[in-house]
């Protein structure tokens, strides 16, 4: 079995390899235990036995099986820690005993916690339901690892020993897994920020390939760093110069006086690998690679070097990074960006430069900018986590052509979006655009329907064009999101007010109609010939003071949530821009200056900057997107619904039995379709007919190995285009997701006027249609083998939804755990990783069996707790650990007990963790 594995970040931002233990690791594991201090060894083994290290090494390095697993943490080529579990034989495979060990030199770096997360992922994939462990009461470090894991922990203390039971997620109420993922995400965010600090807050920078010739990439980058005012230590590398542009220059990387935090590689593609390796050997922590012509093989080699030395990588095929607040402009842009509050991550460096220039012109400025290019390592996920903690970013702007881990991206963006707006543009919407994206960044553009579902559920503001991206960014970078959809319109050009009202109505905004005191006050301000019924038409001859007062009157109306002010200066008009700038308006304000040349600019007012657009429609679109974002942010976070009558286990058995007979998969026979739907509370009634007032819809599912199941709702019937009129959401669906799915088709071909009371009216647990959608979501989420599902027609009745016809296609799946803490894999393109699955080094126990990294439905297992901290990079003599290209978790194909796995022939894994200080 190949000792494949993954890389992950420790709490200090350093990189460690997590991989299965193999027989070849016996000497290294034994050496790690023998080098433990007496105190550490006692906490691990409850004794100071001289034979304990050898017994433990033999136990954990035997071949993996479904009743035994052992993971190693390898740091600096040495075993730094290990975690293992042994399934208790009398538990029916449901409980496992866990053991951990961490070497003396690696405490307080999060190794035990990271190993526990990976062990949880592996055990859940094998349907284990609980871990059991024992540790000494004085082993506070290991007890803290368990208590801080984010899982429920039950303890029992007796005779100085603590017995710990940890039920694995999810639990019956559906909340435990979500809470666990939140805890894991918090640890990932902290580790990620630590790993990126040398990149975005470097104390020293080296430009490798800085040229003496002006106009080259290396020279431009060096000069930009100088002109931006970077205060850290700056070096250049060029064998033909002693200094360049006043910066000390060295002949090669090895000659640098220190290991730079950040190395900028402005070298030809053929020299990238050697330069990166030299930077890694010296101890650089971050790498930016500008070269575009880095092919797949070279990219894999580059990423392998970065993983080996623990460097974070920006690029290749990128335009660099910038952090204006510290004077770092490591780009070859024509001008330095201004510091500010917008964070930018772009796969297109050119668009990034343009966006930076626009935001600088607008006075919004940049908190940090990353042109990630082919994004072999650092991606939008990493940048969102950075902005979440940097204390500067108030709006996040993304240009993304592809996704490496869309499920983690969605969860991260959803969390970040509750604090700051996350804005993007739909790139690659057309076939031509997708072809261009594949050429541009060697990536496959995500289908529009899938991307729309992802963005909608994650609360991301997605625009169809770059111009609209700029417009909504200008609004949300300067104005708070409106708390409602009622917009007051005031204009000194009546026709402009009409266009603004039309645009607002088309976009779902409500035009405010003043009444009562507001109407009376406006009548006293507006000259003859004007109108105050809404939109407010002040006529062209309004004075500046009158226009200012009109704005303030509208802003004081509690019914108004935002204001659009449209102005055109004439010879008979006062300075209306000054009136806007002086007005006390405590609401979101968008200005339209009808004769301005810029599509959008900003005005300085008493309350800060406000956006000014050239066209009424642009202002309305920006406000509509901001209002939609505010509505999303105001919705309560809901857990997945509890469906107590679902029998997922029987459904899983049915699918696996079918795949055992047909390993290649296929369409389930009708009888098995009926049975499978019945296990999830979806009755099939082929003879059913819709009665008066009942609606007929179609529910479909397509599975995307990257994004997961996509649940679609639309019109039924043979004449219906499968794509037209359908709305989609990614599983698993919450109740809110299901409601939004139904609401989103009200404006399409299946409008609310065609939905009868059964589909619209709430029942005890939601509408019949809502309930059906949640059950379909649960079915596809529990059974990843479902590749395609089509329920059409579905009759939505007052008490339930009835499926009249159904088709289900299944195929073997080796799904991954998208939320497991791990870095991008070395040597595998995304498509290769997805096709290989997580268990490329093994065969599943039976067709359709889940792989080791997929969080499945829990089973129970018991595992022994070993030493929770370990590993050394101090150069001490120790048997070398077998090398492995980090890849995918293996899982044994055999369900067996290894010979000698009994308590008598192999020493019982002491559940006493000698981990004392890790967290």
mmCIF file of C-alpha atoms in Angstrom, residues 550-766:
data_model
loop_
_atom_site.group_PDB
_atom_site.id
_atom_site.type_symbol
_atom_site.label_atom_id
_atom_site.label_comp_id
_atom_site.label_asym_id
_atom_site.label_seq_id
_atom_site.Cartn_x
_atom_site.Cartn_y
_atom_site.Cartn_z
ATOM 1 C CA UNK A 550 -35.473 67.666 0.521
ATOM 2 C CA UNK A 551 -32.797 64.996 1.010
ATOM 3 C CA UNK A 552 -32.852 65.481 4.771
ATOM 4 C CA UNK A 553 -36.665 65.290 4.913
ATOM 5 C CA UNK A 554 -36.667 61.994 3.033
ATOM 6 C CA UNK A 555 -33.844 60.622 5.183
ATOM 7 C CA UNK A 556 -35.903 61.392 8.322
ATOM 8 C CA UNK A 557 -38.841 59.282 7.105
ATOM 9 C CA UNK A 558 -38.862 55.911 8.883
ATOM 10 C CA UNK A 559 -40.339 54.234 5.808
ATOM 11 C CA UNK A 560 -37.294 55.058 3.686
ATOM 12 C CA UNK A 561 -34.362 52.622 3.646
ATOM 13 C CA UNK A 562 -32.153 54.214 0.975
ATOM 14 C CA UNK A 563 -32.068 57.270 -1.279
ATOM 15 C CA UNK A 564 -31.172 57.821 -4.928
ATOM 16 C CA UNK A 565 -30.405 61.483 -5.666
ATOM 17 C CA UNK A 566 -30.231 62.407 -9.383
ATOM 18 C CA UNK A 567 -28.824 65.767 -10.403
ATOM 19 C CA UNK A 568 -27.936 67.734 -13.503
ATOM 20 C CA UNK A 569 -26.372 71.144 -13.108
ATOM 21 C CA UNK A 570 -27.860 73.871 -15.294
ATOM 22 C CA UNK A 571 -27.473 77.584 -15.546
ATOM 23 C CA UNK A 572 -30.635 78.033 -13.462
ATOM 24 C CA UNK A 573 -29.630 75.498 -10.805
ATOM 25 C CA UNK A 574 -27.535 75.953 -7.718
ATOM 26 C CA UNK A 575 -24.566 73.717 -6.905
ATOM 27 C CA UNK A 576 -26.513 70.563 -6.180
ATOM 28 C CA UNK A 577 -23.368 68.500 -5.595
ATOM 29 C CA UNK A 578 -22.464 70.830 -2.734
ATOM 30 C CA UNK A 579 -26.013 70.392 -1.460
ATOM 31 C CA UNK A 580 -25.567 66.613 -1.436
ATOM 32 C CA UNK A 581 -22.173 66.896 0.244
ATOM 33 C CA UNK A 582 -23.601 69.136 2.984
ATOM 34 C CA UNK A 583 -26.798 67.146 3.603
ATOM 35 C CA UNK A 584 -27.224 65.168 6.824
ATOM 36 C CA UNK A 585 -28.315 61.827 5.396
ATOM 37 C CA UNK A 586 -28.038 58.884 7.749
ATOM 38 C CA UNK A 587 -29.208 56.327 5.186
ATOM 39 C CA UNK A 588 -27.470 54.555 2.300
ATOM 40 C CA UNK A 589 -27.195 57.152 -0.445
ATOM 41 C CA UNK A 590 -26.466 56.666 -4.145
ATOM 42 C CA UNK A 591 -26.007 59.743 -6.319
ATOM 43 C CA UNK A 592 -26.495 59.982 -10.076
ATOM 44 C CA UNK A 593 -24.695 62.833 -11.842
ATOM 45 C CA UNK A 594 -26.241 62.685 -15.279
ATOM 46 C CA UNK A 595 -23.445 64.437 -17.158
ATOM 47 C CA UNK A 596 -20.375 63.026 -15.441
ATOM 48 C CA UNK A 597 -17.899 61.191 -17.706
ATOM 49 C CA UNK A 598 -17.007 58.472 -15.198
ATOM 50 C CA UNK A 599 -19.239 55.432 -14.852
ATOM 51 C CA UNK A 600 -18.776 55.766 -11.095
ATOM 52 C CA UNK A 601 -16.874 58.091 -8.806
ATOM 53 C CA UNK A 602 -17.188 59.126 -5.157
ATOM 54 C CA UNK A 603 -18.205 62.382 -3.503
ATOM 55 C CA UNK A 604 -16.932 63.563 -0.133
ATOM 56 C CA UNK A 605 -19.839 64.357 2.181
ATOM 57 C CA UNK A 606 -20.285 65.152 5.846
ATOM 58 C CA UNK A 607 -20.722 61.442 6.575
ATOM 59 C CA UNK A 608 -17.900 60.234 4.362
ATOM 60 C CA UNK A 609 -17.753 59.142 0.763
ATOM 61 C CA UNK A 610 -20.831 58.314 -1.306
ATOM 62 C CA UNK A 611 -20.853 56.751 -4.783
ATOM 63 C CA UNK A 612 -21.914 58.841 -7.770
ATOM 64 C CA UNK A 613 -23.011 57.037 -10.940
ATOM 65 C CA UNK A 614 -23.475 58.241 -14.490
ATOM 66 C CA UNK A 615 -26.753 56.378 -15.042
ATOM 67 C CA UNK A 616 -29.908 55.817 -12.968
ATOM 68 C CA UNK A 617 -29.940 52.098 -13.736
ATOM 69 C CA UNK A 618 -26.418 51.634 -12.332
ATOM 70 C CA UNK A 619 -27.406 53.202 -9.009
ATOM 71 C CA UNK A 620 -30.560 51.074 -8.813
ATOM 72 C CA UNK A 621 -28.669 47.862 -9.579
ATOM 73 C CA UNK A 622 -26.075 48.561 -6.890
ATOM 74 C CA UNK A 623 -28.767 49.318 -4.292
ATOM 75 C CA UNK A 624 -30.782 46.217 -5.240
ATOM 76 C CA UNK A 625 -27.763 43.956 -4.766
ATOM 77 C CA UNK A 626 -26.935 45.645 -1.476
ATOM 78 C CA UNK A 627 -30.524 45.171 -0.263
ATOM 79 C CA UNK A 628 -30.479 41.502 -1.221
ATOM 80 C CA UNK A 629 -27.207 41.071 0.650
ATOM 81 C CA UNK A 630 -28.682 42.747 3.736
ATOM 82 C CA UNK A 631 -31.655 40.374 3.608
ATOM 83 C CA UNK A 632 -29.337 37.377 3.388
ATOM 84 C CA UNK A 633 -27.234 38.632 6.297
ATOM 85 C CA UNK A 634 -30.346 39.181 8.388
ATOM 86 C CA UNK A 635 -31.627 35.641 7.989
ATOM 87 C CA UNK A 636 -31.039 33.380 10.986
ATOM 88 C CA UNK A 637 -28.521 30.602 10.530
ATOM 89 C CA UNK A 638 -30.490 27.377 10.546
ATOM 90 C CA UNK A 639 -29.283 23.846 11.037
ATOM 91 C CA UNK A 640 -30.150 20.981 8.749
ATOM 92 C CA UNK A 641 -33.676 19.726 9.421
ATOM 93 C CA UNK A 642 -34.265 16.623 11.509
ATOM 94 C CA UNK A 643 -36.138 13.920 9.572
ATOM 95 C CA UNK A 644 -36.815 11.238 12.142
ATOM 96 C CA UNK A 645 -38.572 8.828 9.768
ATOM 97 C CA UNK A 646 -35.600 8.451 7.419
ATOM 98 C CA UNK A 647 -33.881 5.040 7.320
ATOM 99 C CA UNK A 648 -30.553 5.948 5.779
ATOM 100 C CA UNK A 649 -28.926 2.661 6.771
ATOM 101 C CA UNK A 650 -31.379 0.572 4.761
ATOM 102 C CA UNK A 651 -31.038 2.966 1.863
ATOM 103 C CA UNK A 652 -27.274 2.584 1.982
ATOM 104 C CA UNK A 653 -27.564 -1.200 2.070
ATOM 105 C CA UNK A 654 -29.842 -1.136 -0.983
ATOM 106 C CA UNK A 655 -27.422 0.986 -3.011
ATOM 107 C CA UNK A 656 -24.378 -1.028 -2.021
ATOM 108 C CA UNK A 657 -26.135 -4.297 -2.871
ATOM 109 C CA UNK A 658 -26.947 -2.940 -6.331
ATOM 110 C CA UNK A 659 -23.346 -1.819 -6.856
ATOM 111 C CA UNK A 660 -22.043 -5.176 -5.672
ATOM 112 C CA UNK A 661 -23.989 -6.796 -8.506
ATOM 113 C CA UNK A 662 -23.211 -3.995 -10.990
ATOM 114 C CA UNK A 663 -19.816 -2.483 -10.044
ATOM 115 C CA UNK A 664 -20.014 0.061 -12.842
ATOM 116 C CA UNK A 665 -23.313 1.429 -11.558
ATOM 117 C CA UNK A 666 -26.429 2.214 -13.563
ATOM 118 C CA UNK A 667 -30.144 2.987 -13.271
ATOM 119 C CA UNK A 668 -31.888 1.345 -10.341
ATOM 120 C CA UNK A 669 -34.715 -1.041 -11.246
ATOM 121 C CA UNK A 670 -38.225 0.367 -10.601
ATOM 122 C CA UNK A 671 -38.823 -1.765 -7.500
ATOM 123 C CA UNK A 672 -35.594 -0.565 -5.920
ATOM 124 C CA UNK A 673 -36.399 3.044 -6.793
ATOM 125 C CA UNK A 674 -39.686 2.680 -4.924
ATOM 126 C CA UNK A 675 -37.946 1.094 -1.950
ATOM 127 C CA UNK A 676 -35.164 3.674 -1.806
ATOM 128 C CA UNK A 677 -37.560 6.609 -1.974
ATOM 129 C CA UNK A 678 -39.675 4.976 0.707
ATOM 130 C CA UNK A 679 -36.703 4.780 3.068
ATOM 131 C CA UNK A 680 -36.520 8.586 2.846
ATOM 132 C CA UNK A 681 -40.247 9.285 3.170
ATOM 133 C CA UNK A 682 -40.921 9.964 -0.508
ATOM 134 C CA UNK A 683 -43.908 7.801 -1.543
ATOM 135 C CA UNK A 684 -44.183 6.784 -5.179
ATOM 136 C CA UNK A 685 -47.709 6.552 -6.577
ATOM 137 C CA UNK A 686 -47.616 5.950 -10.360
ATOM 138 C CA UNK A 687 -51.398 6.133 -10.692
ATOM 139 C CA UNK A 688 -51.753 9.447 -8.881
ATOM 140 C CA UNK A 689 -53.218 12.400 -10.717
ATOM 141 C CA UNK A 690 -53.195 16.046 -9.806
ATOM 142 C CA UNK A 691 -56.484 17.361 -8.504
ATOM 143 C CA UNK A 692 -57.794 20.886 -8.749
ATOM 144 C CA UNK A 693 -55.589 23.324 -6.843
ATOM 145 C CA UNK A 694 -52.654 20.903 -6.707
ATOM 146 C CA UNK A 695 -49.417 21.690 -8.448
ATOM 147 C CA UNK A 696 -47.153 19.556 -10.573
ATOM 148 C CA UNK A 697 -43.423 20.148 -10.472
ATOM 149 C CA UNK A 698 -40.178 18.363 -11.229
ATOM 150 C CA UNK A 699 -37.368 17.781 -8.736
ATOM 151 C CA UNK A 700 -33.994 16.729 -10.059
ATOM 152 C CA UNK A 701 -30.504 16.099 -8.780
ATOM 153 C CA UNK A 702 -27.220 16.013 -10.629
ATOM 154 C CA UNK A 703 -24.028 15.163 -8.800
ATOM 155 C CA UNK A 704 -20.869 17.160 -9.248
ATOM 156 C CA UNK A 705 -17.829 15.505 -7.697
ATOM 157 C CA UNK A 706 -16.408 18.914 -6.851
ATOM 158 C CA UNK A 707 -19.526 20.696 -5.639
ATOM 159 C CA UNK A 708 -21.676 17.796 -4.481
ATOM 160 C CA UNK A 709 -25.341 17.196 -5.323
ATOM 161 C CA UNK A 710 -27.210 20.013 -7.059
ATOM 162 C CA UNK A 711 -30.942 19.969 -6.267
ATOM 163 C CA UNK A 712 -33.121 21.521 -8.983
ATOM 164 C CA UNK A 713 -36.770 22.527 -8.978
ATOM 165 C CA UNK A 714 -38.757 23.460 -12.059
ATOM 166 C CA UNK A 715 -41.755 22.798 -14.264
ATOM 167 C CA UNK A 716 -42.764 19.221 -15.027
ATOM 168 C CA UNK A 717 -43.945 17.739 -18.252
ATOM 169 C CA UNK A 718 -42.363 16.367 -21.434
ATOM 170 C CA UNK A 719 -42.391 19.787 -23.076
ATOM 171 C CA UNK A 720 -40.352 21.399 -20.332
ATOM 172 C CA UNK A 721 -36.733 22.126 -21.118
ATOM 173 C CA UNK A 722 -34.695 20.351 -18.400
ATOM 174 C CA UNK A 723 -32.660 23.514 -17.824
ATOM 175 C CA UNK A 724 -35.193 26.230 -18.547
ATOM 176 C CA UNK A 725 -37.130 27.651 -15.656
ATOM 177 C CA UNK A 726 -35.312 25.580 -13.074
ATOM 178 C CA UNK A 727 -33.765 26.941 -9.946
ATOM 179 C CA UNK A 728 -31.000 25.107 -8.124
ATOM 180 C CA UNK A 729 -29.339 24.845 -4.720
ATOM 181 C CA UNK A 730 -26.445 22.738 -3.508
ATOM 182 C CA UNK A 731 -27.173 19.986 -1.003
ATOM 183 C CA UNK A 732 -27.500 19.676 1.899
ATOM 184 C CA UNK A 733 -30.447 22.065 2.055
ATOM 185 C CA UNK A 734 -31.619 23.855 5.168
ATOM 186 C CA UNK A 735 -35.242 24.879 5.499
ATOM 187 C CA UNK A 736 -34.239 28.387 4.401
ATOM 188 C CA UNK A 737 -32.512 26.956 1.322
ATOM 189 C CA UNK A 738 -35.648 25.017 0.394
ATOM 190 C CA UNK A 739 -37.830 28.102 0.859
ATOM 191 C CA UNK A 740 -35.491 30.180 -1.286
ATOM 192 C CA UNK A 741 -35.506 27.475 -3.937
ATOM 193 C CA UNK A 742 -39.297 27.647 -4.088
ATOM 194 C CA UNK A 743 -39.341 31.447 -3.949
ATOM 195 C CA UNK A 744 -36.750 31.757 -6.724
ATOM 196 C CA UNK A 745 -38.985 30.039 -9.294
ATOM 197 C CA UNK A 746 -41.906 32.380 -8.587
ATOM 198 C CA UNK A 747 -40.482 34.871 -11.072
ATOM 199 C CA UNK A 748 -39.692 32.199 -13.673
ATOM 200 C CA UNK A 749 -41.831 29.959 -15.858
ATOM 201 C CA UNK A 750 -43.160 28.240 -12.750
ATOM 202 C CA UNK A 751 -44.335 31.512 -11.255
ATOM 203 C CA UNK A 752 -46.245 31.862 -8.043
ATOM 204 C CA UNK A 753 -49.412 32.360 -10.057
ATOM 205 C CA UNK A 754 -49.045 28.766 -11.212
ATOM 206 C CA UNK A 755 -48.247 27.393 -7.770
ATOM 207 C CA UNK A 756 -51.363 26.316 -5.936
ATOM 208 C CA UNK A 757 -52.010 26.440 -2.219
ATOM 209 C CA UNK A 758 -50.441 23.041 -1.563
ATOM 210 C CA UNK A 759 -47.046 24.190 -2.756
ATOM 211 C CA UNK A 760 -47.229 27.595 -1.128
ATOM 212 C CA UNK A 761 -48.996 27.177 2.169
ATOM 213 C CA UNK A 762 -47.044 26.088 5.228
ATOM 214 C CA UNK A 763 -47.871 22.846 6.958
ATOM 215 C CA UNK A 764 -46.709 21.633 10.359
ATOM 216 C CA UNK A 765 -43.174 21.082 9.150
ATOM 217 C CA UNK A 766 -43.270 23.417 6.154
#
